[in-house]
Tab-separated table of C-alpha atoms in Angstrom:
chain	number	residue	atom	x	y	z
A	1435	MET	CA	-7.389	0.629	-14.027
A	1436	SER	CA	-10.278	1.316	-12.119
A	1437	PRO	CA	-10.009	2.282	-8.524
A	1438	ARG	CA	-11.544	-1.442	-7.914
A	1439	THR	CA	-8.733	-3.481	-10.146
A	1440	LEU	CA	-5.789	-1.176	-8.581
A	1441	PHE	CA	-6.515	-1.389	-4.901
A	1442	ARG	CA	-7.156	-5.109	-5.357
A	1443	THR	CA	-4.103	-6.266	-7.633
A	1444	VAL	CA	-1.819	-3.986	-4.734
A	1445	ALA	CA	-3.715	-5.520	-1.453
A	1446	PHE	CA	-3.134	-8.938	-3.364
A	1447	ALA	CA	0.800	-7.895	-3.928
A	1448	GLU	CA	0.833	-7.041	-0.028
A	1449	ALA	CA	-0.572	-10.337	0.661
A	1450	VAL	CA	2.129	-12.099	-1.280
A	1451	THR	CA	5.223	-10.251	-0.046
A	1452	TRP	CA	3.894	-10.776	3.638
A	1453	THR	CA	4.865	-14.856	2.171
A	1454	LEU	CA	7.726	-14.054	1.129
A	1455	LEU	CA	8.849	-11.707	4.091
A	1456	LEU	CA	7.790	-14.611	7.026
A	1457	ILE	CA	9.313	-17.307	4.594
A	1458	GLY	CA	12.552	-15.170	5.402
A	1459	LEU	CA	11.823	-14.913	9.047
A	1460	PHE	CA	11.318	-18.752	9.424
A	1461	LEU	CA	14.505	-19.361	7.939
A	1462	LYS	CA	16.337	-17.050	9.361
A	1463	TYR	CA	14.854	-17.289	13.025
A	1464	VAL	CA	13.572	-20.996	13.219
A	1465	THR	CA	15.816	-23.441	10.650
A	1466	ARG	CA	18.570	-21.062	11.809
A	1467	THR	CA	20.103	-21.335	7.873
A	1468	THR	CA	20.304	-17.844	6.349
A	1469	ASP	CA	18.751	-13.952	6.817
A	1470	VAL	CA	19.648	-13.641	3.409
A	1471	GLY	CA	15.199	-14.084	2.946
A	1472	VAL	CA	14.457	-11.798	5.231
A	1473	SER	CA	17.162	-9.306	3.588
A	1474	ILE	CA	15.362	-9.968	0.139
A	1475	ALA	CA	11.874	-10.216	1.253
A	1476	GLY	CA	12.332	-7.768	3.298
A	1477	GLY	CA	13.212	-5.276	0.996
A	1478	ILE	CA	10.336	-5.714	-1.237
A	1479	HIS	CA	7.778	-6.159	0.998
A	1480	GLY	CA	8.717	-2.554	2.339
A	1481	PHE	CA	8.644	-1.346	-0.752
A	1482	VAL	CA	4.731	-3.041	-1.734
A	1483	PHE	CA	3.964	-1.671	2.112
A	1484	LEU	CA	4.689	2.063	0.731
A	1485	CYS	CA	2.983	1.150	-2.949
A	1486	TYR	CA	0.098	-0.209	-0.922
A	1487	ALA	CA	-0.384	2.826	1.765
A	1488	ALA	CA	-0.268	5.108	-1.205
A	1489	THR	CA	-3.098	3.132	-2.927
A	1490	ALA	CA	-4.818	2.783	-0.393
A	1491	ALA	CA	-5.021	6.929	0.637
A	1492	PHE	CA	-5.264	7.677	-3.086
A	1493	THR	CA	-8.313	5.047	-3.360
A	1494	TRP	CA	-9.775	6.904	-0.110
A	1495	ILE	CA	-9.860	10.205	-1.426
A	1496	ASN	CA	-11.386	9.141	-4.798
A	1497	GLN	CA	-14.257	6.875	-2.932
A	1498	LYS	CA	-14.726	9.247	-0.392
A	1499	TRP	CA	-14.407	6.847	2.728
A	1500	PRO	CA	-15.027	7.947	5.619
A	1501	ALA	CA	-11.936	8.376	8.040
A	1502	ARG	CA	-12.432	5.148	9.872
A	1503	THR	CA	-12.532	3.167	6.518
A	1504	GLY	CA	-9.560	4.540	5.413
A	1505	LEU	CA	-7.638	4.518	8.617
A	1506	LEU	CA	-8.176	0.658	8.555
A	1507	ALA	CA	-7.625	0.182	5.104
A	1508	VAL	CA	-4.030	2.442	5.526
A	1509	ALA	CA	-3.425	0.166	8.446
A	1510	SER	CA	-4.728	-3.447	7.319
A	1511	ALA	CA	-1.618	-3.640	5.618
A	1512	VAL	CA	0.973	-4.005	9.194
A	1513	ILE	CA	-0.883	-7.395	9.950
A	1514	PRO	CA	-0.361	-9.987	8.147
A	1515	TYR	CA	-3.129	-10.746	5.118
A	1516	ALA	CA	-4.580	-7.969	6.821
A	1517	THR	CA	-5.686	-6.647	3.513
A	1518	ILE	CA	-7.090	-8.976	1.876
A	1519	PRO	CA	-10.158	-9.491	3.699
A	1520	VAL	CA	-10.161	-6.011	3.866
A	1521	GLU	CA	-10.235	-5.349	0.366
A	1522	LYS	CA	-13.192	-8.195	0.568
A	1523	SER	CA	-14.687	-6.068	2.181
A	1524	LEU	CA	-14.970	-2.965	0.850
A	1525	ASP	CA	-15.740	-4.334	-2.417
A	1526	ARG	CA	-18.920	-6.753	-0.632
A	1527	ARG	CA	-19.842	-3.271	0.207
A	1528	GLY	CA	-19.169	-1.342	-2.798
A	1529	LEU	CA	-16.687	0.776	-1.316
A	1530	LEU	CA	-14.442	0.035	-4.816
A	1531	ALA	CA	-17.325	0.771	-7.292
A	1532	GLY	CA	-17.138	2.828	-10.092
A	1533	GLY	CA	-14.323	4.841	-11.773
A	1534	TRP	CA	-11.804	7.795	-11.452
A	1535	ARG	CA	-14.325	10.629	-10.010
A	1536	LEU	CA	-11.669	13.270	-10.624
A	1537	ALA	CA	-10.483	12.367	-13.992
A	1538	ALA	CA	-10.635	14.228	-17.150
A	1539	GLY	CA	-14.426	15.020	-17.616
A	1540	GLY	CA	-15.438	14.643	-14.122
A	1541	GLU	CA	-15.861	15.859	-10.607
A	1542	LYS	CA	-14.642	19.308	-10.152
A	1543	PRO	CA	-11.741	18.522	-7.445
A	1544	ARG	CA	-12.329	20.439	-3.799
A	1545	GLY	CA	-9.444	20.771	-1.726
A	1546	ALA	CA	-6.190	20.134	-2.320
A	1547	LEU	CA	-5.665	16.024	-1.562
A	1548	GLU	CA	-8.065	16.219	-4.551
A	1549	LYS	CA	-6.629	18.542	-6.732
A	1550	VAL	CA	-3.287	16.117	-6.652
A	1551	GLN	CA	-5.556	12.968	-7.857
A	1552	ALA	CA	-7.206	15.517	-10.338
A	1553	TRP	CA	-3.357	16.326	-11.317
A	1554	VAL	CA	-2.028	12.477	-10.786
A	1555	LEU	CA	-5.461	11.036	-12.772
A	1556	GLY	CA	-4.395	13.901	-15.847
A	1557	ASN	CA	-0.717	13.258	-15.599
A	1558	PRO	CA	-0.147	9.219	-14.747
A	1559	ILE	CA	2.389	8.793	-16.400
A	1560	LEU	CA	4.405	11.409	-14.891
A	1561	ALA	CA	2.553	10.941	-11.226
A	1562	VAL	CA	3.927	7.527	-11.519
A	1563	VAL	CA	7.187	8.525	-11.787
A	1564	VAL	CA	7.121	11.313	-9.367
A	1565	THR	CA	5.558	8.807	-7.036
A	1566	LEU	CA	7.692	5.586	-7.697
A	1567	VAL	CA	10.602	8.186	-6.840
A	1568	ALA	CA	8.898	9.767	-3.800
A	1569	VAL	CA	8.767	5.886	-2.812
A	1570	GLY	CA	11.796	4.907	-3.439
A	1571	ALA	CA	13.243	7.868	-1.444
A	1572	VAL	CA	11.480	6.520	1.794
A	1573	PHE	CA	12.374	3.521	1.104
A	1574	GLY	CA	16.179	3.993	0.280
A	1575	PHE	CA	15.694	6.069	3.841
A	1576	LEU	CA	14.117	3.611	5.799
A	1577	LEU	CA	17.236	0.834	4.185
A	1578	PHE	CA	19.645	3.619	5.378
A	1579	MET	CA	17.988	3.598	9.154
A	1580	GLY	CA	18.339	-0.203	9.259
A	1581	PRO	CA	15.683	-2.954	10.355
A	1582	PRO	CA	13.293	-0.934	12.605
A	1583	ASP	CA	14.410	-2.891	15.546
A	1584	THR	CA	18.025	-1.337	15.537
A	1585	TRP	CA	16.299	2.219	15.234
A	1586	PHE	CA	16.512	2.920	19.326
A	1587	SER	CA	19.213	0.727	19.938
C-alpha cells in the first residue's frame, strides 16, 4: 500500500466516523431519544482519530513535509470532515506521491523517527500489532478517563 493510498483511506475513514458521531450527537441532544449512538460512535471515532493521527505523522515523515504541512494534516482530524479537503489538497500538490522511501532498498534512514519508520516498513506485521496495541492502550486509557467534558469537573 502506497503512502497515498494509506493516507487517503484513513482520512476518509476519519470523516465517516465523524458522520457516525454527529448522528449519535443528534439523537442524544436533539431528539433526546438515546445516547447509545454517542457511546458507540464516539468510541469508533476516537479509535479512528488516533489511527489517523498516527497515519498522518507516518506519512509526514515519509514525504518530508514541512512542519506546517504535517501539523495541518494531523490537526485536520479535530474539525469535522476537514481530513477530506486536506487530503485532496496534499494529493493535488503531489505531496502524497511516491512510495515508501525508507523501505528495503530505499534511502538510508537519518534520525530516530526515520529509523523507526524504516523498522516499521521492514517489519509490517509486527509493526501493525505493536501499533494496534499502542493505539488500543491510549484508547483504553481515554475510555477510563471518560468523556472529555468530564475530565476537569
